[in-house]
Amino acid sequence: MLAIALLTSASCHPSPPSIETRRVHVQQGWELQPGHSIAGHPIVAGLGDVSIRLRGNTLYAPFDGKVEPADVEDCVVFSSPTVPAYLLRLCGLSRPRLGIVKQGDRLGTGHTVHFATLRKQPDGTWAIVEPSLNLIETALTPP
């Protein structure tokens, strides 16, 4: 009886809406970049990524924004109306929180996270640029 009640109550809750994968066309075309592999081993970071050892700690939203799955395995894209000309590609988060987030919300945890900051170019592509120390510090500091 209890099992039927639990199954019935679980089926009453709608599943979270599916979030589209975000394709980011990076202007620079390096041979070795996240999403590629060498001898069957995946590349998880590349030129322009900053790798931070989180040691299982939490990464936080630096601004109000949106988190979408990236077209690169094990990565998400963070965008914000606060900084509309920039995106953050974050790779290596465990169970990342997808969808709309508020500044200070938990984005996920992980052993090592790889940050790439991208700036929108006039032709609509994105260029990897040096990340802001303050932005990364905000993402690493609990609210």
PDB file of N, CA and C in Angstrom, residues 26-39 42-48:
ATOM      1  N   VAL A  26      33.229  29.228 -30.936  1.00  0.00           N
ATOM      2  CA  VAL A  26      34.432  29.929 -30.489  1.00  0.00           C
ATOM      3  C   VAL A  26      35.234  30.349 -31.714  1.00  0.00           C
ATOM      4  N   GLN A  27      35.624  31.622 -31.709  1.00  0.00           N
ATOM      5  CA  GLN A  27      36.349  32.209 -32.836  1.00  0.00           C
ATOM      6  C   GLN A  27      37.690  31.518 -33.074  1.00  0.00           C
ATOM      7  N   GLN A  28      38.425  31.251 -31.990  1.00  0.00           N
ATOM      8  CA  GLN A  28      39.728  30.612 -32.118  1.00  0.00           C
ATOM      9  C   GLN A  28      39.520  29.119 -32.393  1.00  0.00           C
ATOM     10  N   GLY A  29      40.283  28.573 -33.315  1.00  0.00           N
ATOM     11  CA  GLY A  29      40.147  27.167 -33.669  1.00  0.00           C
ATOM     12  C   GLY A  29      41.393  26.378 -33.338  1.00  0.00           C
ATOM     13  N   TRP A  30      41.594  26.037 -32.069  1.00  0.00           N
ATOM     14  CA  TRP A  30      42.767  25.279 -31.672  1.00  0.00           C
ATOM     15  C   TRP A  30      42.532  23.796 -31.884  1.00  0.00           C
ATOM     16  N   GLU A  31      43.599  23.073 -32.172  1.00  0.00           N
ATOM     17  CA  GLU A  31      43.493  21.637 -32.396  1.00  0.00           C
ATOM     18  C   GLU A  31      43.092  20.899 -31.118  1.00  0.00           C
ATOM     19  N   LEU A  32      43.643  21.308 -29.993  1.00  0.00           N
ATOM     20  CA  LEU A  32      43.356  20.661 -28.714  1.00  0.00           C
ATOM     21  C   LEU A  32      42.425  21.539 -27.902  1.00  0.00           C
ATOM     22  N   GLN A  33      41.202  21.078 -27.717  1.00  0.00           N
ATOM     23  CA  GLN A  33      40.230  21.849 -26.949  1.00  0.00           C
ATOM     24  C   GLN A  33      39.237  20.903 -26.288  1.00  0.00           C
ATOM     25  N   PRO A  34      38.526  21.383 -25.255  1.00  0.00           N
ATOM     26  CA  PRO A  34      37.546  20.524 -24.587  1.00  0.00           C
ATOM     27  C   PRO A  34      36.561  19.943 -25.597  1.00  0.00           C
ATOM     28  N   GLY A  35      36.240  18.669 -25.379  1.00  0.00           N
ATOM     29  CA  GLY A  35      35.339  17.980 -26.290  1.00  0.00           C
ATOM     30  C   GLY A  35      36.078  17.071 -27.256  1.00  0.00           C
ATOM     31  N   HIS A  36      37.363  17.310 -27.455  1.00  0.00           N
ATOM     32  CA  HIS A  36      38.186  16.443 -28.299  1.00  0.00           C
ATOM     33  C   HIS A  36      38.824  15.373 -27.412  1.00  0.00           C
ATOM     34  N   SER A  37      39.480  14.414 -28.032  1.00  0.00           N
ATOM     35  CA  SER A  37      40.189  13.402 -27.249  1.00  0.00           C
ATOM     36  C   SER A  37      41.503  13.043 -27.936  1.00  0.00           C
ATOM     37  N   ILE A  38      42.414  12.509 -27.132  1.00  0.00           N
ATOM     38  CA  ILE A  38      43.709  12.035 -27.623  1.00  0.00           C
ATOM     39  C   ILE A  38      43.850  10.599 -27.149  1.00  0.00           C
ATOM     40  N   ALA A  39      44.036   9.682 -28.076  1.00  0.00           N
ATOM     41  CA  ALA A  39      44.205   8.258 -27.771  1.00  0.00           C
ATOM     42  C   ALA A  39      43.099   7.751 -26.846  1.00  0.00           C
ATOM     43  N   PRO A  42      39.641  11.965 -22.999  1.00  0.00           N
ATOM     44  CA  PRO A  42      39.018  13.258 -23.286  1.00  0.00           C
ATOM     45  C   PRO A  42      39.868  14.439 -22.817  1.00  0.00           C
ATOM     46  N   ILE A  43      39.868  15.481 -23.611  1.00  0.00           N
ATOM     47  CA  ILE A  43      40.494  16.750 -23.219  1.00  0.00           C
ATOM     48  C   ILE A  43      39.434  17.525 -22.450  1.00  0.00           C
ATOM     49  N   VAL A  44      39.754  17.948 -21.227  1.00  0.00           N
ATOM     50  CA  VAL A  44      38.768  18.623 -20.387  1.00  0.00           C
ATOM     51  C   VAL A  44      39.041  20.115 -20.228  1.00  0.00           C
ATOM     52  N   ALA A  45      40.182  20.592 -20.696  1.00  0.00           N
ATOM     53  CA  ALA A  45      40.497  22.019 -20.635  1.00  0.00           C
ATOM     54  C   ALA A  45      41.456  22.325 -21.773  1.00  0.00           C
ATOM     55  N   GLY A  46      41.551  23.587 -22.130  1.00  0.00           N
ATOM     56  CA  GLY A  46      42.427  23.966 -23.229  1.00  0.00           C
ATOM     57  C   GLY A  46      43.012  25.343 -23.015  1.00  0.00           C
ATOM     58  N   LEU A  47      43.645  25.850 -24.069  1.00  0.00           N
ATOM     59  CA  LEU A  47      44.239  27.174 -24.017  1.00  0.00           C
ATOM     60  C   LEU A  47      43.151  28.188 -23.673  1.00  0.00           C
ATOM     61  N   GLY A  48      43.389  28.989 -22.653  1.00  0.00           N
ATOM     62  CA  GLY A  48      42.405  29.983 -22.240  1.00  0.00           C
ATOM     63  C   GLY A  48      41.575  29.570 -21.044  1.00  0.00           C
TER      64      GLY A  48
END
